[in-house]
Amino acid sequence: MRGRLGAGKASSTTTSGQQTLTVTDDNSYWDSGQCPSSGLQSSSSDTPRDGTENGLPQSSADNQTPTDDSDDWAPPPSDSDAFSEPQSNGDFFDTTNQGNSYENSVSGRGCIHCKGPHPPSECPSRPKSGNCFCCRESGHMVNECPSRNGQRQRPDSRQCHKCGRTGHIAEYCSQSASERSSGNCANCGGRGHSAMQCPSPALTAGRGDGFHYENGSSGEAQGGFQSARAGNQAPVDAVCRSCQETGHFFHNCPKRVGAKDEAPSTGPYCPVIETTEEEAVNRNKTGINFDQYDKIDVTVSNSRGQETKEYETKKLDRFQDGNLDARLIEMIERLGFEKPTPVQRYSLPILADGKDLMACAQTGSGKTAAFVLPMVNMLIRQNCSFERNTRPQKPFALVLTPTRELTVQITKDAQAYCVRTDIAVKECYGGTGRMTQAKNIARGCHLLVGTTGRVLDFLNDGIICLSRLRYLVLDEADRMLDFGFQNAVDEIMQHPSRNRNSTIQTLMFSATFSTSVQDLARKYLREDFVKLDVGVVGAVNSDVSQSVLEVPKAEKKLRLLDLIREEIDRDAKTRILVFVETKRDCDFIAMFLSSSKIKATSIHGDRLQDQREKALKDFQEGDCPVLVATSVAARGLDISGVSHVINYDLPTEIDEYVHRVGRTGRVGNKGRATSFFDSFRDNAIRDDLRRSILDGGSEPPDFL
C-alpha cells in the first residue's frame, strides 16, 4: 500500500510479522500506529529508526511544528492541489523523468521490499502469505501456480460469456463475433433466440421446488423465485388481472386496454383517408326526432346585431331547391338525408351570396354539411382544377380544426359527399407520417382539412400555398380562437403566400360562442358578415336527457361501475362515453373497467395517433362498448350509437359541458347524459349546470 505523508513526499507500507512499517523517501520508518498522517500513536515504546521523537521529524530549531523549509514535512494539500498536475520535485510520479527503469519511474525509489530496481510483484524477497486462488496452497501466487493448467483447476471456474467454454474469459475469446453464442433461451434451452421470441410453448413445470427451471437454472433473472417462467411468460398458475386467464402477464394481455393483434409498428403511422361510397352509406342515420328540428327557432342578424328577414325567403326546404350539382343530390339521397337541418337550410343561401358567416348551432345538427356542400358545389360550378404531382399544391378551400380526430371525421364526411365528383379532399394532421401526407396532397387537392400545426408546417415548407384560396373555415371556432390556437390561425391567415388581391370567404361554426369570442371573431370577418343562431346559443341539445348525481370522490369508481353494468344489462349493444379530467385518470378508469370484465378503451392526448384512432374504431364498431376520454373527444366527434355520456369529472366551464354531452342525441337520435357532482370540487359550475338543466326542460336536484 502506498501512502502520502505530505506534498512532495511518498511513502509505502509493508508487513513483517505483526508489525507494519511505513517507509519514506528519506529512508525513515514509522510504526503503523505512529504514522503522522494517521494522527494515531502506537502503544509501542520503540522509537523511529531516524532518531525522531514521538514519531515526528524535528527541525533544526527543535520546534514541535516543522517550518516550511523542512525536508521531512509539508502542509496537507488544499482541494485545488488534489487535482493539480504532478511535479518533478517530489510528487508520486515524476513526469519530467523519461527513463524506462522502474527506479526512475517512481522518483528514484525502488522496490518497497528490498529497494531494488524492480516492481514489488517481482521481488524475490517479498513476504509470502495467503493461499493461491487456484490450488488453495501457500507459497506462491495464482499466476505462478504449477497446477494452473493441470488437473487442479479452480473449483468455481466460469464459462466464457461469448463462446460458453472454460479456460479463458470473454476478453480473450478467439471466436469471431458471428461465431459467438448469444446464450441459451430461458424457455426451451436452445440457442439463437431469447425467451420472448421462443417458438416453443411455455414450460409447464419446474423441478417442483419453485426455485429452478427444468434446465437447472434459477429464476432470479426473470424476476424472482417463479417456476417455469420465461422472460415474457407468466407462471402456469398465474392469472392475468385483465382477462382472468392464465399463461400471460397483464401487460401482454391481448384484451388489455389499447392491445393490438398485429405486430408493433416499426415506422411512423402513415394513414391515407379514402372513403368509398359503401363506407359513406353506412355512416350515421337520422333519428326518430329529426322532424323536431323544424320547431327550433332560428335568428339571422347582420354584423351590427340587427335581425334581418332577408333569408327567410331564401331558405331551403329541400336540397333540390339549392341549385346543387346533380351528383351531390344523388349522394345526399343515397346517404339518407331527406331534408336539410335548420343550420343547413340557411347556410347554403348565405354562402351562395358570398357572405362571411358566423354560425352557432346545437351539437349534432349537421354543421359539417352546412359548409362542405356549398363549398363543393361552387368548386364544381366554377370548374376549378389543379395540376397533379406538383409542388406546392394550391387548395381552393381550407378547413382548420382543433383536434386530429375531428380532422379525420370532416375529411371522411367531405369525401362522402364528393365520392361521385372529381373534387379531391385531402387531410394533414400531426402524429402521422409527414411525407406520406405531403405525397398524397401533391397528387392534387381542391379541399384541404387539417390541424393548424401541420398546415402551418406545410405552408412554411412549400408543400402547399394559399395563392388560390377562396374559402377558409374555422370549425369549433370558439376553440380555434382561444390562446392555444389564435397565434397559429393569425399566422396562417397572414401567410405571405396568400393572394392579397383576392377575396377569401371566411366561415365560422361552433355550438358555443361566448360574447368575448364573438367580439374577437369580428376581426377575421368582413364588415357585412351574417350571424346565424339556431336554437338557444350555448344550450344543450333538446334530444339529450340530463341528470346529475351527487357522488363523493371516494365513491365514483363503484358508482360508475354500477351505472355501466345496468346500461349494458339493459342493452348489450349500447355505447357509453365516459369523460374524465386528466390523462392519468383516463387510463386508470379504463383499466379499472377492464379488470371488472367490462371491455373499455381510452383516448387522450398522450396516446400515439394510431392508438387513438384504433380506440375510436373499436368503440365505433362495438368491440369496446365503453370509451374513456379526456376533452380531446369532446369537440365535434360524431360517433353513431352513443346512447349515454357520463361525466365522471365535471369540467370547469359550461361550454365544455355542452360539447361533452353533445356527443349523444345527434341528428334526431335520443341521448342521455349523467354527471357526477362533487360539492368539494364542482362548485364553480354549479349555477351554470342548474341553468342548463332548466333550459333542457328538467328539474334540477336539490343539491344544485
XYZ file of C-alpha atoms in Angstrom:
704
model
C 0.000 0.000 0.000
C 1.394 3.410 -0.945
C 0.630 6.407 1.198
C 1.314 10.115 1.008
C 2.682 11.977 4.037
C 2.669 15.444 2.581
C 3.281 17.490 -0.503
C 6.396 16.328 -2.219
C 6.774 13.103 -0.205
C 5.917 9.486 -0.908
C 5.528 6.554 1.396
C 4.803 2.855 1.191
C 3.729 0.229 3.689
C 4.898 -3.332 4.201
C 4.015 -6.012 6.717
C 6.527 -8.220 8.531
C 5.153 -10.493 11.197
C 2.671 -8.406 13.142
C 4.351 -5.007 12.823
C 3.538 -2.634 9.968
C 6.229 -0.188 8.913
C 5.910 2.879 6.734
C 8.909 3.873 4.632
C 9.511 7.378 3.242
C 11.812 8.660 0.530
C 14.491 9.581 3.063
C 14.513 6.008 4.481
C 12.599 6.977 7.632
C 10.238 4.362 9.066
C 7.192 4.629 11.295
C 5.095 2.126 13.085
C 1.535 1.870 11.698
C 0.346 3.312 14.960
C 2.825 6.195 14.851
C 2.295 7.406 11.296
C 1.900 11.207 11.425
C -0.614 11.035 8.582
C -2.983 8.879 10.615
C -2.966 11.024 13.699
C -2.690 7.888 15.911
C 0.018 6.966 18.448
C 1.360 3.470 18.854
C 1.358 1.780 22.202
C 4.873 0.514 21.442
C 7.797 2.303 23.067
C 10.037 1.761 20.067
C 11.372 4.918 18.512
C 11.720 5.525 14.790
C 14.946 4.456 13.170
C 15.923 8.003 12.192
C 16.061 9.122 15.813
C 12.966 11.348 15.870
C 10.875 11.611 18.980
C 7.215 10.612 19.206
C 7.297 9.615 15.584
C 7.593 13.222 14.343
C 10.648 14.548 12.495
C 12.331 17.505 14.187
C 13.543 20.674 12.527
C 16.899 22.269 13.177
C 15.303 24.614 15.704
C 13.830 21.622 17.543
C 10.291 23.060 17.210
C 7.186 20.909 17.561
C 5.783 22.315 14.301
C 8.155 21.969 11.353
C 8.947 25.047 9.329
C 8.164 25.485 5.657
C 11.758 24.688 4.652
C 11.753 21.330 6.437
C 12.698 18.403 4.248
C 10.574 15.980 6.226
C 7.198 17.695 6.429
C 4.868 19.775 4.305
C 1.332 21.043 4.975
C -1.508 18.890 3.584
C -2.599 19.821 0.078
C -5.608 22.061 -0.474
C -8.630 20.970 -2.504
C -7.252 22.665 -5.550
C -3.946 20.832 -5.178
C -5.653 17.466 -5.114
C -6.248 17.595 -8.865
C -3.129 19.505 -9.950
C -0.595 18.080 -12.368
C 2.228 16.090 -10.691
C 5.504 17.972 -10.222
C 9.042 16.764 -10.736
C 10.288 17.742 -7.292
C 8.719 15.134 -5.094
C 5.258 14.114 -6.282
C 4.496 10.443 -6.530
C 5.084 10.353 -10.294
C 7.831 12.326 -11.941
C 6.545 13.403 -15.345
C 9.826 15.080 -16.243
C 11.838 11.887 -15.911
C 11.598 9.935 -19.128
C 13.675 6.920 -18.010
C 12.406 3.426 -18.586
C 13.654 1.806 -15.386
C 11.350 1.133 -12.519
C 13.723 3.069 -10.268
C 13.408 6.184 -12.445
C 9.634 5.915 -12.800
C 8.980 6.397 -9.089
C 11.264 9.310 -8.267
C 14.354 7.243 -7.551
C 12.657 4.797 -5.189
C 12.886 1.071 -5.998
C 11.116 -1.998 -4.685
C 9.300 -1.414 -1.421
C 10.629 -4.703 -0.078
C 14.342 -4.627 -0.899
C 14.804 -1.207 -2.593
C 16.000 -2.966 -5.724
C 15.300 -1.725 -9.303
C 12.273 -3.944 -9.933
C 8.498 -3.882 -9.221
C 7.367 -5.251 -5.858
C 5.453 -8.096 -7.534
C 8.742 -9.474 -8.948
C 10.758 -9.102 -5.761
C 12.305 -12.419 -4.599
C 12.304 -11.105 -1.027
C 8.632 -10.185 -0.882
C 6.699 -11.748 2.014
C 4.797 -14.920 1.140
C 1.417 -15.085 2.856
C -2.046 -16.327 1.980
C -3.143 -19.140 -0.307
C -3.098 -19.494 -4.076
C -6.504 -18.795 -5.580
C -6.139 -21.795 -7.900
C -4.835 -24.640 -5.728
C -5.521 -23.122 -2.285
C -1.897 -23.738 -1.182
C 0.572 -21.202 0.202
C 3.994 -20.182 -1.048
C 3.072 -18.874 -4.479
C 0.536 -16.697 -6.279
C -2.073 -17.826 -8.789
C -0.046 -16.702 -11.824
C 2.863 -18.936 -10.641
C 0.707 -21.926 -9.701
C 2.165 -25.171 -11.120
C -1.320 -26.698 -11.167
C -2.949 -23.900 -13.164
C -3.061 -25.904 -16.398
C -3.231 -29.348 -14.803
C -5.923 -31.341 -13.077
C -6.402 -28.987 -10.194
C -8.430 -26.174 -11.694
C -10.207 -23.538 -9.704
C -13.360 -25.204 -8.353
C -15.644 -22.324 -9.296
C -14.178 -21.561 -12.719
C -16.682 -19.968 -15.054
C -17.504 -20.237 -18.720
C -16.620 -17.639 -21.292
C -19.583 -15.302 -21.764
C -19.124 -15.292 -25.550
C -18.449 -18.909 -26.520
C -19.595 -20.807 -23.428
C -16.271 -22.649 -22.984
C -13.917 -22.760 -19.999
C -10.227 -21.917 -19.779
C -10.421 -18.243 -20.715
C -12.528 -15.156 -20.193
C -14.590 -13.274 -22.768
C -11.922 -10.600 -23.197
C -9.509 -13.169 -24.679
C -12.069 -15.227 -26.608
C -10.699 -16.327 -30.005
C -14.069 -16.793 -31.687
C -15.330 -14.168 -34.116
C -18.414 -12.142 -33.349
C -20.518 -14.158 -35.809
C -19.497 -17.445 -34.158
C -20.242 -16.369 -30.630
C -23.331 -17.683 -28.972
C -25.943 -15.344 -27.574
C -26.741 -17.731 -24.727
C -29.472 -20.218 -24.138
C -33.183 -19.494 -24.317
C -34.603 -19.418 -20.798
C -37.728 -21.249 -22.019
C -36.525 -24.111 -24.240
C -32.757 -24.077 -23.617
C -31.975 -23.609 -27.305
C -29.659 -21.063 -28.890
C -30.217 -18.270 -31.346
C -33.244 -16.629 -29.743
C -34.455 -15.211 -26.445
C -37.346 -16.416 -24.320
C -39.578 -13.608 -25.623
C -39.027 -14.891 -29.198
C -39.212 -18.584 -28.314
C -41.472 -20.560 -30.685
C -41.918 -23.303 -28.095
C -44.806 -23.202 -25.618
C -44.160 -22.029 -22.083
C -42.651 -24.523 -19.667
C -45.317 -26.495 -17.887
C -43.463 -27.145 -14.647
C -40.209 -26.531 -12.820
C -38.297 -29.012 -10.715
C -41.057 -28.858 -8.186
C -39.342 -26.700 -5.611
C -40.339 -23.412 -7.201
C -36.741 -22.185 -7.380
C -35.420 -23.540 -10.696
C -36.304 -24.185 -14.314
C -36.242 -27.651 -15.753
C -32.823 -26.918 -17.275
C -31.407 -26.283 -13.798
C -31.089 -22.500 -13.953
C -32.616 -20.360 -11.261
C -35.473 -17.953 -11.841
C -33.945 -14.905 -10.232
C -33.032 -13.285 -13.552
C -36.657 -13.449 -14.630
C -37.993 -11.676 -11.591
C -37.871 -13.926 -8.537
C -38.492 -17.478 -7.397
C -41.009 -18.402 -10.077
C -41.024 -21.884 -11.513
C -41.132 -22.479 -15.280
C -41.230 -18.839 -16.254
C -39.658 -17.206 -19.294
C -38.944 -13.516 -19.685
C -42.290 -12.749 -21.277
C -44.427 -15.550 -19.858
C -46.221 -15.877 -16.563
C -46.104 -18.854 -14.194
C -48.546 -21.522 -15.220
C -50.854 -20.886 -12.294
C -50.701 -17.070 -12.539
C -53.929 -15.340 -13.601
C -53.968 -12.179 -15.733
C -55.824 -9.496 -13.833
C -57.359 -8.153 -17.055
C -58.948 -11.239 -18.646
C -58.669 -13.700 -15.724
C -56.879 -16.201 -17.973
C -53.526 -17.925 -17.419
C -50.358 -18.084 -19.484
C -49.500 -14.385 -19.791
C -48.999 -11.220 -17.787
C -51.330 -8.222 -17.751
C -49.002 -6.087 -19.888
C -49.054 -8.817 -22.576
C -52.794 -9.434 -22.391
C -54.378 -9.347 -25.857
C -57.562 -7.982 -24.278
C -55.981 -5.176 -22.293
C -56.689 -1.501 -22.960
C -55.089 -0.471 -26.234
C -53.908 -4.000 -27.093
C -53.444 -4.799 -30.777
C -53.378 -8.143 -32.536
C -50.909 -7.079 -35.172
C -47.166 -6.792 -34.652
C -45.819 -3.500 -33.296
C -45.251 -0.839 -35.898
C -41.632 -0.342 -36.897
C -42.151 3.008 -38.634
C -44.299 6.134 -38.476
C -48.065 5.877 -38.678
C -48.935 6.759 -42.285
C -52.685 6.601 -42.949
C -54.299 7.905 -46.133
C -58.034 8.585 -45.873
C -60.039 7.334 -48.847
C -63.776 6.958 -48.289
C -65.747 4.684 -50.598
C -69.432 5.033 -51.352
C -70.282 1.901 -49.355
C -68.455 3.229 -46.309
C -70.231 6.551 -46.636
C -73.667 4.959 -46.812
C -73.047 3.026 -43.599
C -72.394 6.188 -41.604
C -74.879 7.959 -39.325
C -78.606 7.807 -39.939
C -81.226 10.300 -38.856
C -83.232 9.535 -35.721
C -86.908 9.463 -34.839
C -86.819 13.064 -33.564
C -85.403 14.519 -36.786
C -88.696 16.255 -37.588
C -88.437 18.161 -34.301
C -85.743 20.340 -35.908
C -88.487 22.214 -37.753
C -89.651 23.651 -34.421
C -86.270 25.146 -33.465
C -86.068 28.941 -33.503
C -83.583 30.433 -35.974
C -82.261 34.003 -35.853
C -80.375 35.692 -38.706
C -78.706 39.033 -37.961
C -76.223 41.364 -39.612
C -72.817 42.432 -38.333
C -74.415 45.166 -36.191
C -76.549 42.611 -34.365
C -79.789 43.652 -36.071
C -82.136 40.828 -37.009
C -82.855 40.542 -40.718
C -85.587 38.701 -42.616
C -83.688 38.656 -45.903
C -83.028 34.940 -45.844
C -86.466 33.862 -44.698
C -87.473 33.734 -48.350
C -84.192 32.182 -49.491
C -84.020 29.308 -47.016
C -84.157 25.781 -48.424
C -86.952 23.373 -47.609
C -85.368 20.706 -49.825
C -81.848 20.084 -51.064
C -83.178 20.052 -54.605
C -84.057 23.758 -54.232
C -80.465 24.791 -53.545
C -79.139 24.664 -57.116
C -76.793 21.861 -56.102
C -74.979 19.712 -58.641
C -76.931 16.596 -59.604
C -74.124 14.316 -58.367
C -74.293 15.932 -54.939
C -78.072 15.497 -54.833
C -77.724 11.817 -55.725
C -75.187 11.252 -52.983
C -77.262 13.145 -50.401
C -80.240 10.922 -51.164
C -78.029 7.834 -51.025
C -76.837 8.872 -47.572
C -80.447 9.012 -46.388
C -80.835 12.767 -45.793
C -84.328 13.698 -46.902
C -84.316 17.381 -45.986
C -81.830 19.919 -44.630
C -81.478 20.778 -40.945
C -82.059 24.421 -39.873
C -78.362 25.331 -39.997
C -78.089 23.804 -43.491
C -81.325 25.437 -44.619
C -79.932 28.932 -44.027
C -76.197 28.406 -44.583
C -76.461 27.287 -48.201
C -78.121 30.512 -49.498
C -75.915 32.740 -47.291
C -72.720 31.192 -48.670
C -74.117 31.267 -52.195
C -74.378 35.064 -51.803
C -70.661 35.244 -50.965
C -71.147 36.408 -47.366
C -68.869 35.642 -44.436
C -70.733 33.628 -41.810
C -70.645 33.100 -38.041
C -72.970 30.173 -37.253
C -73.887 28.844 -33.823
C -75.978 25.660 -33.798
C -76.627 22.795 -31.415
C -74.350 19.793 -31.316
C -75.290 17.094 -33.808
C -77.281 19.457 -36.037
C -75.354 18.893 -39.292
C -72.891 21.798 -39.276
C -70.281 19.913 -41.347
C -72.630 19.518 -44.306
C -73.652 23.168 -43.874
C -70.222 24.373 -45.041
C -68.986 21.399 -47.114
C -71.947 21.199 -49.510
C -71.984 24.871 -50.645
C -68.172 24.980 -50.999
C -68.008 21.780 -53.051
C -70.951 22.879 -55.178
C -69.261 26.191 -56.039
C -65.960 24.452 -56.832
C -67.836 22.209 -59.268
C -69.722 25.134 -60.825
C -66.545 27.169 -61.284
C -64.731 24.178 -62.814
C -61.737 24.526 -60.506
C -58.813 22.297 -61.470
C -55.291 21.562 -60.244
C -52.002 20.243 -61.594
C -51.203 16.716 -60.475
C -47.889 15.708 -58.895
C -46.702 19.275 -58.468
C -45.421 21.233 -55.535
C -46.732 23.371 -53.996
C -50.361 22.409 -54.267
C -52.830 25.306 -54.203
C -56.081 24.265 -52.490
C -59.214 26.312 -53.123
C -60.736 25.627 -49.694
C -59.116 25.151 -46.280
C -60.819 23.792 -43.146
C -58.990 24.237 -39.817
C -59.895 22.082 -36.808
C -58.684 21.922 -33.179
C -58.160 18.137 -32.950
C -56.782 15.352 -35.124
C -59.865 13.200 -34.667
C -62.100 15.996 -35.931
C -59.824 16.413 -38.948
C -60.246 12.741 -39.820
C -64.021 12.920 -39.356
C -64.529 16.030 -41.515
C -62.296 14.553 -44.222
C -64.406 11.401 -44.332
C -67.660 13.401 -44.376
C -66.448 15.648 -47.183
C -65.197 12.680 -49.214
C -68.575 11.008 -48.735
C -70.363 13.925 -50.419
C -67.722 14.159 -53.180
C -67.385 10.447 -53.920
C -69.193 10.795 -57.287
C -67.435 14.025 -58.261
C -63.872 14.936 -59.236
C -63.306 17.071 -56.146
C -60.191 15.910 -54.261
C -60.411 16.182 -50.463
C -57.110 15.701 -48.603
C -56.044 15.815 -44.956
C -52.998 16.855 -42.937
C -52.625 16.473 -39.189
C -49.931 15.676 -36.642
C -48.910 12.344 -35.173
C -48.663 10.726 -38.617
C -46.093 10.307 -41.376
C -45.331 13.750 -42.738
C -44.003 12.690 -46.139
C -46.931 10.353 -46.740
C -49.361 13.236 -46.316
C -47.200 15.523 -48.462
C -47.148 12.991 -51.323
C -50.895 12.455 -51.010
C -51.541 16.195 -51.246
C -49.150 16.519 -54.200
C -51.388 14.210 -56.249
C -53.955 17.014 -56.295
C -56.086 18.871 -53.775
C -59.229 21.006 -54.025
C -60.224 20.997 -50.357
C -57.717 20.570 -47.524
C -58.714 19.688 -43.950
C -56.074 19.979 -41.245
C -54.902 20.995 -37.822
C -53.174 24.352 -37.501
C -49.719 22.994 -36.664
C -49.369 20.664 -39.653
C -50.959 23.188 -42.055
C -48.504 25.858 -40.948
C -45.646 23.379 -41.297
C -46.655 22.537 -44.873
C -47.048 26.227 -45.724
C -43.559 27.100 -44.491
C -42.015 24.132 -46.338
C -43.685 24.982 -49.644
C -45.831 21.855 -49.805
C -48.975 23.989 -50.075
C -49.641 27.681 -50.675
C -52.703 29.924 -50.347
C -52.464 31.857 -53.612
C -55.750 30.365 -54.942
C -57.593 30.065 -51.615
C -61.260 31.100 -51.815
C -62.835 29.586 -48.685
C -61.498 29.399 -45.140
C -63.462 27.517 -42.460
C -62.829 27.521 -38.703
C -64.704 24.559 -37.262
C -65.256 24.738 -33.492
C -64.341 28.395 -33.951
C -64.573 29.341 -30.275
C -61.838 26.801 -29.545
C -59.777 27.905 -32.546
C -59.728 31.498 -31.311
C -58.538 30.834 -27.771
C -54.952 31.300 -26.618
C -53.842 27.840 -27.731
C -54.662 28.311 -31.433
C -55.108 32.018 -32.100
C -51.456 32.756 -32.925
C -51.323 29.872 -35.404
C -54.594 30.987 -37.017
C -53.241 34.532 -37.361
C -50.048 33.253 -38.957
C -51.981 31.140 -41.472
C -54.363 33.946 -42.422
C -51.474 36.408 -42.865
C -49.137 33.992 -44.640
C -47.105 35.579 -47.481
C -48.398 33.023 -49.992
C -51.908 34.402 -49.651
C -53.125 36.482 -52.602
C -53.951 39.917 -51.182
C -55.898 40.912 -54.279
C -58.425 38.086 -53.978
C -61.331 37.824 -51.552
C -61.452 34.902 -49.155
C -64.839 33.895 -47.785
C -64.431 33.090 -44.066
C -66.852 30.752 -42.263
C -67.015 30.037 -38.515
C -69.076 27.235 -36.975
C -69.499 26.089 -33.378
C -72.071 25.017 -30.795
C -70.906 27.666 -28.321
C -69.967 31.308 -28.902
C -69.326 33.458 -25.855
C -69.626 37.228 -26.183
C -65.860 37.700 -25.906
C -65.207 35.155 -28.657
C -67.777 36.813 -30.910
C -66.022 40.156 -30.458
C -62.675 38.540 -31.247
C -64.048 36.793 -34.332
C -65.113 40.073 -35.913
C -61.535 40.944 -36.872
C -61.398 37.866 -39.129
C -64.724 38.568 -40.865
C -65.713 41.207 -43.379
C -67.912 44.069 -42.264
C -71.031 42.694 -43.947
C -70.837 39.211 -42.350
C -74.007 37.373 -41.324
C -74.606 35.817 -37.910
C -76.777 32.700 -37.696
C -78.133 31.401 -34.362
C -80.004 28.089 -34.333
C -81.852 27.445 -31.066
C -80.514 28.796 -27.768
C -76.861 29.800 -28.060
C -74.697 27.557 -25.893
C -77.577 25.292 -24.854
C -77.620 21.507 -24.656
C -79.385 19.681 -27.463
C -83.047 19.173 -26.574
C -82.771 15.481 -27.518
C -80.390 14.878 -24.589
C -81.862 13.955 -21.203
C -79.664 15.374 -18.415
C -79.287 14.059 -14.871
C -76.862 14.947 -12.075
C -75.897 12.657 -9.186
C -74.134 13.813 -6.032
C -71.218 11.395 -5.692
C -68.182 11.919 -3.413
C -64.787 11.291 -4.954
C -64.204 8.076 -2.989
C -67.408 6.511 -4.349
C -67.082 7.485 -8.010
C -65.483 4.291 -9.298
C -68.020 1.902 -7.836
C -70.918 4.161 -8.821
C -69.588 4.293 -12.374
C -69.254 0.518 -12.464
C -72.852 0.019 -11.300
C -74.154 2.555 -13.815
C -72.365 0.930 -16.757
C -73.404 -2.580 -15.770
C -77.052 -1.516 -15.565
C -76.814 0.063 -19.016
C -75.164 -2.985 -20.605
C -77.649 -5.372 -18.975
C -80.465 -3.303 -20.438
C -78.943 -3.096 -23.935
C -75.909 -5.185 -24.880
C -75.273 -3.032 -27.979
C -75.124 0.238 -26.077
C -72.099 2.529 -26.307
C -71.086 4.635 -23.341
C -68.692 7.574 -23.409
C -67.038 8.458 -20.070
C -65.319 11.832 -19.676
C -62.565 12.434 -17.122
C -60.433 15.488 -16.472
C -56.863 14.109 -16.557
C -54.936 11.770 -18.851
C -53.777 9.680 -15.919
C -57.335 9.077 -14.709
C -58.342 8.274 -18.283
C -56.083 5.221 -18.444
C -56.704 4.332 -14.815
C -60.505 4.225 -15.193
C -60.246 2.233 -18.432
C -58.007 -0.324 -16.697
C -60.360 -0.469 -13.730
C -63.322 -1.223 -16.001
C -61.312 -3.810 -17.948
C -60.313 -5.581 -14.742
C -64.029 -5.612 -13.846
C -64.750 -7.583 -17.051
C -66.135 -4.587 -18.964
C -64.451 -4.052 -22.322
C -63.168 -0.497 -22.302
C -60.567 1.567 -24.112
C -59.216 5.086 -23.705
C -58.302 8.130 -25.765
C -56.292 11.158 -24.684
C -53.529 13.438 -25.906
C -50.605 11.326 -24.675
C -51.533 8.257 -26.712
C -49.984 7.757 -30.133
C -52.157 8.727 -33.073
C -52.596 5.158 -34.307
C -53.639 4.152 -30.779
C -56.165 6.989 -30.640
C -57.681 6.070 -33.990
C -57.701 2.374 -33.067
C -59.538 3.190 -29.820
C -62.158 5.199 -31.710
C -62.564 2.434 -34.273
C -63.023 -0.215 -31.566
C -65.620 1.984 -29.906
C -67.497 2.770 -33.121
C -67.575 -0.872 -34.197
C -68.701 -2.068 -30.771
C -65.585 -4.086 -29.911
C -65.200 -1.906 -26.812
C -68.611 -0.575 -25.746
C -67.057 1.873 -23.265
C -64.694 4.688 -24.239
C -62.975 6.707 -21.515
C -61.802 10.073 -22.829
C -60.474 13.476 -21.922
C -61.706 16.655 -23.588
C -59.855 15.658 -26.772
C -63.033 13.727 -27.694
C -65.462 16.433 -26.578
C -65.388 18.520 -29.742
C -67.164 17.637 -32.940
C -66.795 13.859 -32.902
C -69.835 12.213 -34.459
C -69.947 8.621 -33.195
C -73.081 6.759 -34.126
C -74.896 4.817 -31.450
C -73.620 6.693 -28.373
C -76.603 6.397 -26.071
C -75.075 7.584 -22.813
C -72.453 10.174 -21.854
C -71.131 10.068 -18.282
C -69.204 12.988 -16.805
C -67.055 11.154 -14.265
C -65.368 14.534 -13.689
C -67.331 17.675 -14.481
C -65.485 20.364 -16.474
C -64.891 23.810 -15.032
C -66.734 25.649 -17.843
C -70.292 25.180 -19.037
C -69.294 25.399 -22.728
C -67.142 22.310 -22.294
C -70.073 20.553 -20.621
C -72.307 21.384 -23.597
C -69.811 19.898 -26.047
C -69.325 16.764 -23.951
C -72.995 15.870 -23.626
C -73.406 16.775 -27.295
C -71.682 13.511 -28.263
C -75.084 11.851 -27.805
C -78.518 12.831 -29.093
C -77.266 13.642 -32.594
C -79.262 14.133 -35.816
C -82.602 13.466 -34.138
C -81.484 10.485 -32.046
C -82.308 10.373 -28.343
C -79.470 10.516 -25.826
C -78.777 10.527 -22.108
C -76.170 12.394 -20.044
C -75.270 11.659 -16.410
C -72.865 13.787 -14.375
C -71.184 13.054 -11.040
C -71.255 16.183 -8.875
C -68.707 16.557 -6.076
C -69.536 19.519 -3.813
C -65.861 19.914 -2.835
C -64.704 20.163 -6.440
C -67.502 21.311 -8.753
C -68.909 24.436 -7.098
C -67.572 26.629 -9.922
C -70.024 25.120 -12.410
C -72.978 24.675 -10.031
C -75.079 27.659 -11.175
C -74.433 27.151 -14.905
C -75.235 23.461 -14.569
C -78.515 24.227 -12.845
C -79.435 26.689 -15.608
C -78.564 24.161 -18.316
C -80.871 21.560 -16.782
C -83.689 24.097 -16.525
C -83.218 25.124 -20.178
C -83.488 21.462 -21.128
C -86.934 21.236 -19.536
C -85.918 19.178 -16.493
C -85.976 19.901 -12.770
C -82.504 20.186 -11.195
C -81.810 18.239 -7.985
C -81.962 19.989 -4.612
C -78.193 19.974 -4.007
C -77.742 22.263 -7.025
